[in-house]
Amino acid sequence: MTERTGFGSKLGVILATAGSAVGLGNVWRFPYMAGENGGAVFIIIYLACVLLLGIPCMISEFIVGRHGQSNTARAYSKLSGGSPWKLVGYMGVLTGFLITGYYAVVTGWCLQYIWASFIGQLQGTPDYFKTYFAELSSDPVRPVLWTFVMLGIAYLIIEHGVRDGIEKASKMMMPTLFILLLIIVVASCMLPNAGKGIEFLFKPDMSKMTGDVFLSALGQSFYSLSIAMGCLCTYASYFSRYTNLTTSATQIAIIDSVVAILAGLMIFPAAFSVGVNPDSGPSLIFITLPNVFSQAFGAIPIVGYFVSLLFFVLLSLAGLTSLMSLHEVSTAFFQEEFTLSRKKAALIVTISTAIIGAFCSLSLGATDILVFGGKALFDWFDFITGQIFLPVVGFLTCIFIGWFVPHKVVREEFTNWGTLRSEWYARLFHIYLFLVKYICPMAILFIFLHQFGLLK
């Protein structure tokens, strides 16, 4: 098997790939999903889903990526022998490309909130924060400029390649993200009545365990680990043949889950301390939390100032690590399929996704022209990629690996060409194969049908 230039160290593999998974899905989406679905019960089901669904799906993408040693589209094409299964790879690249455009808008909001925190604008009543976010998201200029800035930062990292760009940036950003997260967790947990928020997260109320909670946790595990976006497959193409795929997937899932739970510990103790409802929904980060920090640390304004500033720096770093991986999916595709230099490929992706991001941002109130069927263009991108493309690509990847790819090929990748020969790995391979053939496709199908109201 020929190898191209890849990650230079095991730490680089783990931090870069974990950075792909650790993003706004952990710091923004996980807390409000936990808040809406019973806290501790949701977390228990979520962790079980990561183990039974997330890790096998991640390993499957790793197998395709490392075996193909190329961009996601070409990797599927190689493994499928050019059969129609190769379209799954192209769909994965398209999904990552489209997500890059509108995801950059959300990360751009984070940069605006850093600036607003820095100059002391994030102070006021709950109505003030609600108005502030509404005015920002519908502004025709500021969000577009911040979107361009975030994509520009991603470009500067991506153009330097895997070792000098992605790996170096991940080694700096991921530890910084953890340190910031721990600082805010400690500050939040020291607030009056913070114990109620901690209890909400870790003391399960079994009466709240419903089918909806189970399916929500299932969907969040899928969303949080960046499965089916092409990111994991692309990063795996840079793995060494000695990289243990099972161990790497497990370590990444653990890091991802720890960050998600720490995000809950950062948010809910502070929310309960000031009497904010934990089920505030998607607005929790941009509307509720500034108000929480303002109230919780009102007695010592300078502390509230720094906590708010650090939080949005943290949120921006989380968004950037994921944006880098999404950008790399399309950059690798353009570079290899059209024989372009890395800088040209990265520039094409940056400019085209910046255009998508600009239109998505403008659709949120700046113009009615970009609203179709009652949804803004931004919401259509989110709906089509998140609720259609991701589950479809994930489902087809499981079917592809479990039923189409020869088990000998899958076993060779799983065991690093027989170098992992213990009886434990032999059993683990059969467990993995069972999960990816039967459990994962059925679980993903349940998510897909449930979100369209076809499964109650």
CSV table of C-alpha atoms in Angstrom, one decimal:
chain,number,residue,atom,x,y,z
A,1,MET,CA,0.0,0.0,0.0
A,2,THR,CA,1.5,3.4,-1.0
A,3,GLU,CA,1.3,6.2,1.5
A,4,ARG,CA,1.2,9.9,0.9
A,5,THR,CA,2.4,12.6,3.3
A,6,GLY,CA,0.3,12.3,6.4
A,7,PHE,CA,0.3,13.1,10.1
A,8,GLY,CA,3.7,13.1,11.7
A,9,SER,CA,2.8,11.7,15.1
A,10,LYS,CA,0.2,9.7,17.0
A,11,LEU,CA,-0.7,12.8,19.0
A,12,GLY,CA,-1.2,14.7,15.7
A,13,VAL,CA,-3.6,12.0,14.5
A,14,ILE,CA,-5.7,12.0,17.7
A,15,LEU,CA,-5.8,15.8,18.2
A,16,ALA,CA,-6.5,16.6,14.5
A,17,THR,CA,-9.2,14.0,14.1
A,18,ALA,CA,-10.7,14.8,17.6
A,19,GLY,CA,-10.7,18.5,16.5
A,20,SER,CA,-12.7,17.4,13.5
A,21,ALA,CA,-15.3,15.9,15.8
A,22,VAL,CA,-15.1,18.4,18.6
A,23,GLY,CA,-17.0,21.5,17.4
A,24,LEU,CA,-20.1,23.5,17.9
A,25,GLY,CA,-22.0,20.1,18.0
A,26,ASN,CA,-20.4,19.6,21.4
A,27,VAL,CA,-20.2,23.0,22.9
A,28,TRP,CA,-23.4,24.5,21.4
A,29,ARG,CA,-25.7,21.6,20.4
A,30,PHE,CA,-25.0,19.0,23.1
A,31,PRO,CA,-25.9,21.2,26.1
A,32,TYR,CA,-29.3,22.4,24.7
A,33,MET,CA,-30.1,18.8,23.5
A,34,ALA,CA,-29.4,17.5,27.0
A,35,GLY,CA,-31.4,20.4,28.5
A,36,GLU,CA,-34.4,19.6,26.4
A,37,ASN,CA,-34.2,15.8,27.0
A,38,GLY,CA,-33.9,15.3,30.7
A,39,GLY,CA,-30.2,15.9,31.4
A,40,ALA,CA,-28.6,12.7,32.9
A,41,VAL,CA,-30.9,10.3,31.2
A,42,PHE,CA,-30.0,11.8,27.8
A,43,ILE,CA,-26.3,11.6,28.6
A,44,ILE,CA,-26.5,7.9,29.6
A,45,ILE,CA,-28.3,7.0,26.3
A,46,TYR,CA,-25.9,9.3,24.3
A,47,LEU,CA,-22.8,7.5,25.7
A,48,ALA,CA,-24.3,4.1,24.8
A,49,CYS,CA,-25.0,5.4,21.3
A,50,VAL,CA,-21.5,6.6,20.9
A,51,LEU,CA,-20.2,3.2,21.9
A,52,LEU,CA,-22.6,1.1,19.7
A,53,LEU,CA,-23.1,3.5,16.8
A,54,GLY,CA,-20.5,6.2,16.7
A,55,ILE,CA,-17.3,4.1,17.1
A,56,PRO,CA,-18.3,1.5,14.5
A,57,CYS,CA,-19.3,4.2,12.0
A,58,MET,CA,-16.1,6.0,12.6
A,59,ILE,CA,-14.0,2.9,12.1
A,60,SER,CA,-15.9,2.3,8.9
A,61,GLU,CA,-14.9,5.7,7.5
A,62,PHE,CA,-11.4,5.2,8.7
A,63,ILE,CA,-11.2,1.9,6.8
A,64,VAL,CA,-12.4,3.6,3.5
A,65,GLY,CA,-10.1,6.5,3.9
A,66,ARG,CA,-6.9,4.7,4.8
A,67,HIS,CA,-7.4,2.0,2.2
A,68,GLY,CA,-8.1,4.6,-0.5
A,69,GLN,CA,-5.2,6.9,0.5
A,70,SER,CA,-7.0,9.7,-1.4
A,71,ASN,CA,-9.8,12.1,-1.1
A,72,THR,CA,-13.2,10.8,0.0
A,73,ALA,CA,-14.7,10.5,-3.5
A,74,ARG,CA,-11.7,8.6,-4.9
A,75,ALA,CA,-11.4,6.4,-1.8
A,76,TYR,CA,-14.9,5.1,-2.2
A,77,SER,CA,-14.3,4.6,-5.9
A,78,LYS,CA,-11.2,2.6,-5.3
A,79,LEU,CA,-12.8,0.4,-2.7
A,80,SER,CA,-15.9,-0.1,-4.8
A,81,GLY,CA,-14.0,-1.0,-7.9
A,82,GLY,CA,-15.7,1.9,-9.7
A,83,SER,CA,-19.2,0.5,-9.1
A,84,PRO,CA,-22.2,2.9,-8.3
A,85,TRP,CA,-21.1,2.7,-4.6
A,86,LYS,CA,-18.5,5.4,-5.5
A,87,LEU,CA,-21.4,7.9,-5.5
A,88,VAL,CA,-21.5,7.6,-1.7
A,89,GLY,CA,-18.0,9.2,-1.6
A,90,TYR,CA,-19.1,12.0,-3.9
A,91,MET,CA,-22.2,12.6,-1.8
A,92,GLY,CA,-19.9,12.8,1.3
A,93,VAL,CA,-17.7,15.4,-0.4
A,94,LEU,CA,-20.8,17.4,-1.4
A,95,THR,CA,-22.2,17.2,2.1
A,96,GLY,CA,-18.9,18.5,3.6
A,97,PHE,CA,-18.7,21.3,1.0
A,98,LEU,CA,-22.3,22.5,1.7
A,99,ILE,CA,-21.9,22.4,5.4
A,100,THR,CA,-18.6,24.4,5.2
A,101,GLY,CA,-20.6,27.3,3.7
A,102,TYR,CA,-23.3,27.7,6.3
A,103,TYR,CA,-21.2,26.5,9.3
A,104,ALA,CA,-18.8,29.3,8.6
A,105,VAL,CA,-21.7,31.7,9.2
A,106,VAL,CA,-22.3,30.3,12.7
A,107,THR,CA,-18.5,30.4,13.6
A,108,GLY,CA,-18.5,34.0,12.3
A,109,TRP,CA,-21.2,34.9,14.9
A,110,CYS,CA,-18.8,33.6,17.5
A,111,LEU,CA,-16.1,36.0,16.4
A,112,GLN,CA,-18.6,38.9,16.6
A,113,TYR,CA,-19.4,37.8,20.2
A,114,ILE,CA,-15.7,37.8,21.0
A,115,TRP,CA,-15.5,41.4,19.8
A,116,ALA,CA,-18.7,42.4,21.6
A,117,SER,CA,-17.4,40.8,24.9
A,118,PHE,CA,-14.1,42.5,24.5
A,119,ILE,CA,-15.6,46.0,24.2
A,120,GLY,CA,-18.2,45.3,26.9
A,121,GLN,CA,-21.4,45.2,24.8
A,122,LEU,CA,-22.7,41.9,26.3
A,123,GLN,CA,-24.3,43.4,29.3
A,124,GLY,CA,-28.0,44.1,29.8
A,125,THR,CA,-31.4,42.4,30.2
A,126,PRO,CA,-32.6,39.2,28.6
A,127,ASP,CA,-34.5,41.2,26.0
A,128,TYR,CA,-31.4,43.1,25.1
A,129,PHE,CA,-29.5,39.9,24.3
A,130,LYS,CA,-32.4,38.6,22.3
A,131,THR,CA,-32.5,41.8,20.3
A,132,TYR,CA,-28.7,41.8,19.9
A,133,PHE,CA,-28.7,38.4,18.3
A,134,ALA,CA,-31.7,39.1,16.1
A,135,GLU,CA,-30.0,42.3,14.8
A,136,LEU,CA,-26.7,40.6,14.3
A,137,SER,CA,-28.0,37.5,12.4
A,138,SER,CA,-30.1,39.8,10.1
A,139,ASP,CA,-27.4,42.4,9.5
A,140,PRO,CA,-26.4,42.5,5.8
A,141,VAL,CA,-22.7,43.3,6.5
A,142,ARG,CA,-21.2,42.2,9.8
A,143,PRO,CA,-22.0,38.4,9.7
A,144,VAL,CA,-20.8,38.2,6.1
A,145,LEU,CA,-17.5,39.9,7.0
A,146,TRP,CA,-17.0,37.6,10.0
A,147,THR,CA,-17.8,34.6,7.8
A,148,PHE,CA,-15.0,35.7,5.4
A,149,VAL,CA,-12.6,36.2,8.3
A,150,MET,CA,-13.2,32.7,9.6
A,151,LEU,CA,-12.9,31.1,6.2
A,152,GLY,CA,-9.7,33.1,5.6
A,153,ILE,CA,-8.2,31.7,8.9
A,154,ALA,CA,-9.1,28.2,7.8
A,155,TYR,CA,-7.5,28.8,4.4
A,156,LEU,CA,-4.2,30.0,5.9
A,157,ILE,CA,-4.1,26.8,7.9
A,158,ILE,CA,-5.2,24.4,5.2
A,159,GLU,CA,-2.8,25.8,2.5
A,160,HIS,CA,0.2,24.7,4.6
A,161,GLY,CA,-0.8,21.1,4.3
A,162,VAL,CA,-1.4,18.3,6.8
A,163,ARG,CA,1.7,18.4,9.0
A,164,ASP,CA,2.6,22.1,8.8
A,165,GLY,CA,-1.0,23.3,8.7
A,166,ILE,CA,-3.7,21.0,10.2
A,167,GLU,CA,-1.5,19.1,12.6
A,168,LYS,CA,0.4,22.1,14.0
A,169,ALA,CA,-2.8,24.1,14.4
A,170,SER,CA,-4.6,21.2,16.1
A,171,LYS,CA,-1.7,20.7,18.6
A,172,MET,CA,-2.1,24.3,19.6
A,173,MET,CA,-5.8,24.8,19.5
A,174,MET,CA,-7.1,21.5,21.1
A,175,PRO,CA,-5.1,21.9,24.4
A,176,THR,CA,-6.1,25.6,24.5
A,177,LEU,CA,-9.7,24.6,24.0
A,178,PHE,CA,-9.5,22.2,27.0
A,179,ILE,CA,-7.8,24.7,29.2
A,180,LEU,CA,-10.4,27.4,28.5
A,181,LEU,CA,-13.2,24.8,29.0
A,182,LEU,CA,-11.8,23.8,32.4
A,183,ILE,CA,-11.4,27.4,33.6
A,184,ILE,CA,-15.1,28.2,32.8
A,185,VAL,CA,-16.3,24.9,34.3
A,186,VAL,CA,-14.5,25.7,37.6
A,187,ALA,CA,-16.0,29.3,37.6
A,188,SER,CA,-19.5,28.0,36.8
A,189,CYS,CA,-19.4,25.2,39.4
A,190,MET,CA,-18.4,27.7,42.2
A,191,LEU,CA,-21.5,29.8,41.7
A,192,PRO,CA,-24.4,29.7,44.3
A,193,ASN,CA,-26.9,26.8,43.7
A,194,ALA,CA,-24.6,25.3,41.0
A,195,GLY,CA,-25.2,21.9,42.6
A,196,LYS,CA,-28.6,21.8,41.1
A,197,GLY,CA,-27.1,22.1,37.6
A,198,ILE,CA,-24.6,19.3,38.4
A,199,GLU,CA,-27.4,17.1,39.7
A,200,PHE,CA,-29.4,17.8,36.6
A,201,LEU,CA,-26.5,16.4,34.5
A,202,PHE,CA,-25.5,13.4,36.6
A,203,LYS,CA,-28.6,12.3,38.6
A,204,PRO,CA,-30.8,10.4,36.2
A,205,ASP,CA,-34.6,10.7,36.4
A,206,MET,CA,-35.7,7.5,34.7
A,207,SER,CA,-39.3,8.8,34.2
A,208,LYS,CA,-37.9,11.1,31.5
A,209,MET,CA,-36.6,8.1,29.4
A,210,THR,CA,-38.8,8.1,26.3
A,211,GLY,CA,-38.5,7.0,22.7
A,212,ASP,CA,-38.0,10.7,21.7
A,213,VAL,CA,-35.1,11.1,24.2
A,214,PHE,CA,-33.5,7.8,22.9
A,215,LEU,CA,-33.7,8.9,19.2
A,216,SER,CA,-32.5,12.5,20.1
A,217,ALA,CA,-29.5,11.0,21.8
A,218,LEU,CA,-28.9,8.7,18.8
A,219,GLY,CA,-29.0,11.6,16.4
A,220,GLN,CA,-26.7,13.8,18.6
A,221,SER,CA,-24.1,11.0,18.8
A,222,PHE,CA,-24.1,10.9,15.0
A,223,TYR,CA,-24.0,14.7,14.6
A,224,SER,CA,-21.3,15.2,17.3
A,225,LEU,CA,-18.7,12.8,15.9
A,226,SER,CA,-18.8,14.4,12.4
A,227,ILE,CA,-19.8,11.1,10.8
A,228,ALA,CA,-20.7,11.1,7.0
A,229,MET,CA,-19.3,14.6,6.3
A,230,GLY,CA,-16.2,13.2,4.6
A,231,CYS,CA,-14.0,14.6,7.4
A,232,LEU,CA,-13.1,11.3,9.1
A,233,CYS,CA,-12.6,9.6,5.8
A,234,THR,CA,-10.3,12.3,4.5
A,235,TYR,CA,-8.2,12.5,7.7
A,236,ALA,CA,-7.9,8.7,7.7
A,237,SER,CA,-6.3,8.9,4.2
A,238,TYR,CA,-3.4,10.6,6.0
A,239,PHE,CA,-3.1,7.8,8.6
A,240,SER,CA,0.0,5.6,8.7
A,241,ARG,CA,-0.5,1.9,8.1
A,242,TYR,CA,0.5,1.4,11.8
A,243,THR,CA,-2.3,3.6,13.1
A,244,ASN,CA,-4.6,1.4,15.2
A,245,LEU,CA,-8.0,2.4,13.9
A,246,THR,CA,-10.0,0.9,16.8
A,247,THR,CA,-7.9,2.6,19.4
A,248,SER,CA,-7.9,5.9,17.6
A,249,ALA,CA,-11.7,5.8,17.1
A,250,THR,CA,-12.2,5.0,20.8
A,251,GLN,CA,-9.8,7.8,22.0
A,252,ILE,CA,-11.5,10.3,19.7
A,253,ALA,CA,-14.9,9.3,20.9
A,254,ILE,CA,-13.8,9.6,24.5
A,255,ILE,CA,-12.3,13.1,23.9
A,256,ASP,CA,-15.5,14.1,22.0
A,257,SER,CA,-17.8,12.9,24.8
A,258,VAL,CA,-15.7,14.5,27.6
A,259,VAL,CA,-15.8,17.8,25.9
A,260,ALA,CA,-19.6,17.5,25.5
A,261,ILE,CA,-20.1,16.7,29.2
A,262,LEU,CA,-17.7,19.5,30.2
A,263,ALA,CA,-19.7,21.8,28.1
A,264,GLY,CA,-22.8,20.8,30.1
A,265,LEU,CA,-20.9,21.4,33.3
A,266,MET,CA,-19.9,24.8,32.0
A,267,ILE,CA,-23.5,25.8,31.2
A,268,PHE,CA,-26.0,24.2,33.5
A,269,PRO,CA,-24.5,25.1,36.9
A,270,ALA,CA,-24.5,28.8,35.8
A,271,ALA,CA,-28.0,28.5,34.3
A,272,PHE,CA,-29.5,27.0,37.4
A,273,SER,CA,-27.6,29.5,39.6
A,274,VAL,CA,-29.6,32.4,38.0
A,275,GLY,CA,-32.8,30.5,37.5
A,276,VAL,CA,-32.6,30.0,33.7
A,277,ASN,CA,-34.5,27.1,32.3
A,278,PRO,CA,-32.2,24.3,31.0
A,279,ASP,CA,-34.4,23.6,28.0
A,280,SER,CA,-33.8,27.0,26.3
A,281,GLY,CA,-33.2,25.3,23.0
A,282,PRO,CA,-30.8,26.4,20.2
A,283,SER,CA,-30.8,30.0,21.6
A,284,LEU,CA,-28.9,28.8,24.7
A,285,ILE,CA,-25.5,29.9,23.5
A,286,PHE,CA,-26.1,33.3,21.8
A,287,ILE,CA,-29.1,34.6,23.8
A,288,THR,CA,-29.3,32.8,27.2
A,289,LEU,CA,-25.7,32.4,28.1
A,290,PRO,CA,-24.6,36.0,27.8
A,291,ASN,CA,-27.4,36.8,30.2
A,292,VAL,CA,-26.4,33.9,32.5
A,293,PHE,CA,-22.8,35.2,32.7
A,294,SER,CA,-23.9,38.7,33.2
A,295,GLN,CA,-26.2,37.8,36.1
A,296,ALA,CA,-24.0,35.0,37.6
A,297,PHE,CA,-21.0,37.2,38.0
A,298,GLY,CA,-22.8,40.5,38.5
A,299,ALA,CA,-21.2,41.0,41.9
A,300,ILE,CA,-17.8,40.9,40.3
A,301,PRO,CA,-18.2,42.4,36.8
A,302,ILE,CA,-14.6,41.9,35.8
A,303,VAL,CA,-15.0,38.1,36.3
A,304,GLY,CA,-18.1,38.1,34.2
A,305,TYR,CA,-16.3,40.1,31.6
A,306,PHE,CA,-13.4,37.6,31.3
A,307,VAL,CA,-15.7,34.5,31.6
A,308,SER,CA,-17.8,35.8,28.7
A,309,LEU,CA,-14.8,36.6,26.6
A,310,LEU,CA,-13.1,33.3,27.3
A,311,PHE,CA,-16.3,31.4,26.5
A,312,PHE,CA,-16.7,32.9,23.0
A,313,VAL,CA,-13.0,32.4,22.3
A,314,LEU,CA,-13.6,28.7,23.3
A,315,LEU,CA,-16.6,28.5,21.0
A,316,SER,CA,-14.7,30.0,18.1
A,317,LEU,CA,-11.8,27.5,18.6
A,318,ALA,CA,-14.3,24.6,18.6
A,319,GLY,CA,-15.9,25.9,15.5
A,320,LEU,CA,-12.5,26.5,13.7
A,321,THR,CA,-11.3,22.9,14.4
A,322,SER,CA,-14.4,21.5,12.7
A,323,LEU,CA,-14.3,24.1,9.9
A,324,MET,CA,-10.7,23.1,9.1
A,325,SER,CA,-11.7,19.5,8.7
A,326,LEU,CA,-14.7,20.4,6.5
A,327,HIS,CA,-12.5,22.6,4.4
A,328,GLU,CA,-9.9,19.8,4.0
A,329,VAL,CA,-12.6,17.4,2.6
A,330,SER,CA,-13.2,19.7,-0.4
A,331,THR,CA,-9.6,20.9,-0.7
A,332,ALA,CA,-8.3,17.3,-1.0
A,333,PHE,CA,-11.0,16.6,-3.6
A,334,PHE,CA,-10.2,19.6,-5.9
A,335,GLN,CA,-6.4,19.1,-5.5
A,336,GLU,CA,-6.5,15.4,-6.5
A,337,GLU,CA,-9.4,15.2,-9.0
A,338,PHE,CA,-8.4,18.3,-10.9
A,339,THR,CA,-4.6,18.1,-10.4
A,340,LEU,CA,-4.3,21.5,-8.8
A,341,SER,CA,-1.7,22.8,-6.3
A,342,ARG,CA,-2.8,22.7,-2.7
A,343,LYS,CA,-3.0,26.5,-2.5
A,344,LYS,CA,-5.2,26.8,-5.6
A,345,ALA,CA,-7.5,24.0,-4.4
A,346,ALA,CA,-7.8,25.6,-1.0
A,347,LEU,CA,-8.4,29.0,-2.6
A,348,ILE,CA,-11.2,27.7,-4.8
A,349,VAL,CA,-12.9,26.1,-1.8
A,350,THR,CA,-12.5,29.2,0.3
A,351,ILE,CA,-14.0,31.6,-2.3
A,352,SER,CA,-16.9,29.3,-3.3
A,353,THR,CA,-17.9,28.5,0.3
A,354,ALA,CA,-17.6,32.2,1.2
A,355,ILE,CA,-20.1,32.9,-1.6
A,356,ILE,CA,-22.4,30.2,-0.1
A,357,GLY,CA,-21.9,31.6,3.4
A,358,ALA,CA,-22.7,35.1,2.2
A,359,PHE,CA,-26.0,34.1,0.7
A,360,CYS,CA,-26.9,31.9,3.7
A,361,SER,CA,-26.2,34.9,6.0
A,362,LEU,CA,-28.2,37.3,3.9
A,363,SER,CA,-31.2,35.0,3.9
A,364,LEU,CA,-31.6,35.4,7.7
A,365,GLY,CA,-33.5,38.7,7.4
A,366,ALA,CA,-31.4,40.9,5.1
A,367,THR,CA,-33.5,39.9,2.1
A,368,ASP,CA,-36.7,38.0,1.5
A,369,ILE,CA,-35.4,36.9,-2.0
A,370,LEU,CA,-33.5,34.0,-0.4
A,371,VAL,CA,-36.5,32.5,1.5
A,372,PHE,CA,-38.2,29.5,-0.1
A,373,GLY,CA,-41.1,27.4,1.2
A,374,GLY,CA,-41.1,29.2,4.5
A,375,LYS,CA,-37.4,28.5,5.1
A,376,ALA,CA,-34.4,30.8,4.7
A,377,LEU,CA,-31.6,29.5,2.5
A,378,PHE,CA,-29.5,29.0,5.7
A,379,ASP,CA,-32.2,26.8,7.1
A,380,TRP,CA,-32.4,24.8,3.8
A,381,PHE,CA,-28.7,24.1,3.9
A,382,ASP,CA,-29.0,23.0,7.5
A,383,PHE,CA,-32.0,20.8,6.8
A,384,ILE,CA,-30.7,19.1,3.6
A,385,THR,CA,-27.3,18.3,4.9
A,386,GLY,CA,-28.1,17.5,8.5
A,387,GLN,CA,-31.4,15.7,8.1
A,388,ILE,CA,-31.0,14.1,4.7
A,389,PHE,CA,-27.4,13.8,3.5
A,390,LEU,CA,-25.8,12.9,6.8
A,391,PRO,CA,-28.0,9.9,7.7
A,392,VAL,CA,-28.2,8.7,4.0
A,393,VAL,CA,-24.4,8.7,3.7
A,394,GLY,CA,-23.9,7.1,7.1
A,395,PHE,CA,-26.5,4.4,6.3
A,396,LEU,CA,-25.0,3.6,2.9
A,397,THR,CA,-21.4,3.6,4.3
A,398,CYS,CA,-22.5,0.9,6.8
A,399,ILE,CA,-24.2,-1.2,4.1
A,400,PHE,CA,-21.1,-0.7,1.9
A,401,ILE,CA,-18.6,-1.9,4.5
A,402,GLY,CA,-20.8,-4.5,6.0
A,403,TRP,CA,-22.3,-6.1,2.9
A,404,PHE,CA,-20.3,-5.1,-0.2
A,405,VAL,CA,-16.6,-4.8,0.7
A,406,PRO,CA,-15.0,-8.2,1.0
A,407,HIS,CA,-14.6,-9.1,4.7
A,408,LYS,CA,-10.9,-10.0,4.0
A,409,VAL,CA,-10.2,-6.3,3.1
A,410,VAL,CA,-12.1,-5.0,6.1
A,411,ARG,CA,-10.3,-7.4,8.4
A,412,GLU,CA,-6.9,-6.4,6.9
A,413,GLU,CA,-7.5,-2.8,7.7
A,414,PHE,CA,-9.1,-3.5,11.1
A,415,THR,CA,-6.1,-5.6,12.2
A,416,ASN,CA,-3.4,-3.6,10.4
A,417,TRP,CA,-2.7,-6.4,8.0
A,418,GLY,CA,-2.6,-9.1,10.6
A,419,THR,CA,-0.2,-7.3,13.0
A,420,LEU,CA,-2.9,-7.1,15.6
A,421,ARG,CA,-3.3,-10.8,16.1
A,422,SER,CA,-4.6,-11.3,19.6
A,423,GLU,CA,-7.7,-13.3,20.3
A,424,TRP,CA,-9.2,-10.1,21.6
A,425,TYR,CA,-8.9,-8.4,18.2
A,426,ALA,CA,-10.4,-11.4,16.5
A,427,ARG,CA,-13.5,-11.2,18.7
A,428,LEU,CA,-13.6,-7.4,18.5
A,429,PHE,CA,-13.6,-7.7,14.7
A,430,HIS,CA,-16.7,-9.9,14.7
A,431,ILE,CA,-18.5,-7.6,17.1
A,432,TYR,CA,-17.6,-4.6,14.9
A,433,LEU,CA,-18.8,-6.4,11.8
A,434,PHE,CA,-22.1,-7.4,13.5
A,435,LEU,CA,-22.7,-3.8,14.6
A,436,VAL,CA,-21.9,-2.3,11.2
A,437,LYS,CA,-24.0,-4.8,9.3
A,438,TYR,CA,-27.1,-4.8,11.4
A,439,ILE,CA,-27.2,-2.4,14.4
A,440,CYS,CA,-25.8,0.8,12.9
A,441,PRO,CA,-27.9,0.8,9.7
A,442,MET,CA,-31.1,0.1,11.7
A,443,ALA,CA,-30.3,2.8,14.2
A,444,ILE,CA,-29.6,5.4,11.5
A,445,LEU,CA,-32.7,4.4,9.6
A,446,PHE,CA,-34.7,5.0,12.8
A,447,ILE,CA,-33.2,8.5,13.1
A,448,PHE,CA,-34.1,9.3,9.5
A,449,LEU,CA,-37.7,8.1,9.8
A,450,HIS,CA,-38.2,9.7,13.2
A,451,GLN,CA,-37.2,13.2,12.1
A,452,PHE,CA,-39.7,13.1,9.3
A,453,GLY,CA,-42.5,11.9,11.6
A,454,LEU,CA,-42.6,8.5,10.0
A,455,LEU,CA,-41.6,6.8,13.2
A,456,LYS,CA,-43.2,7.6,16.6
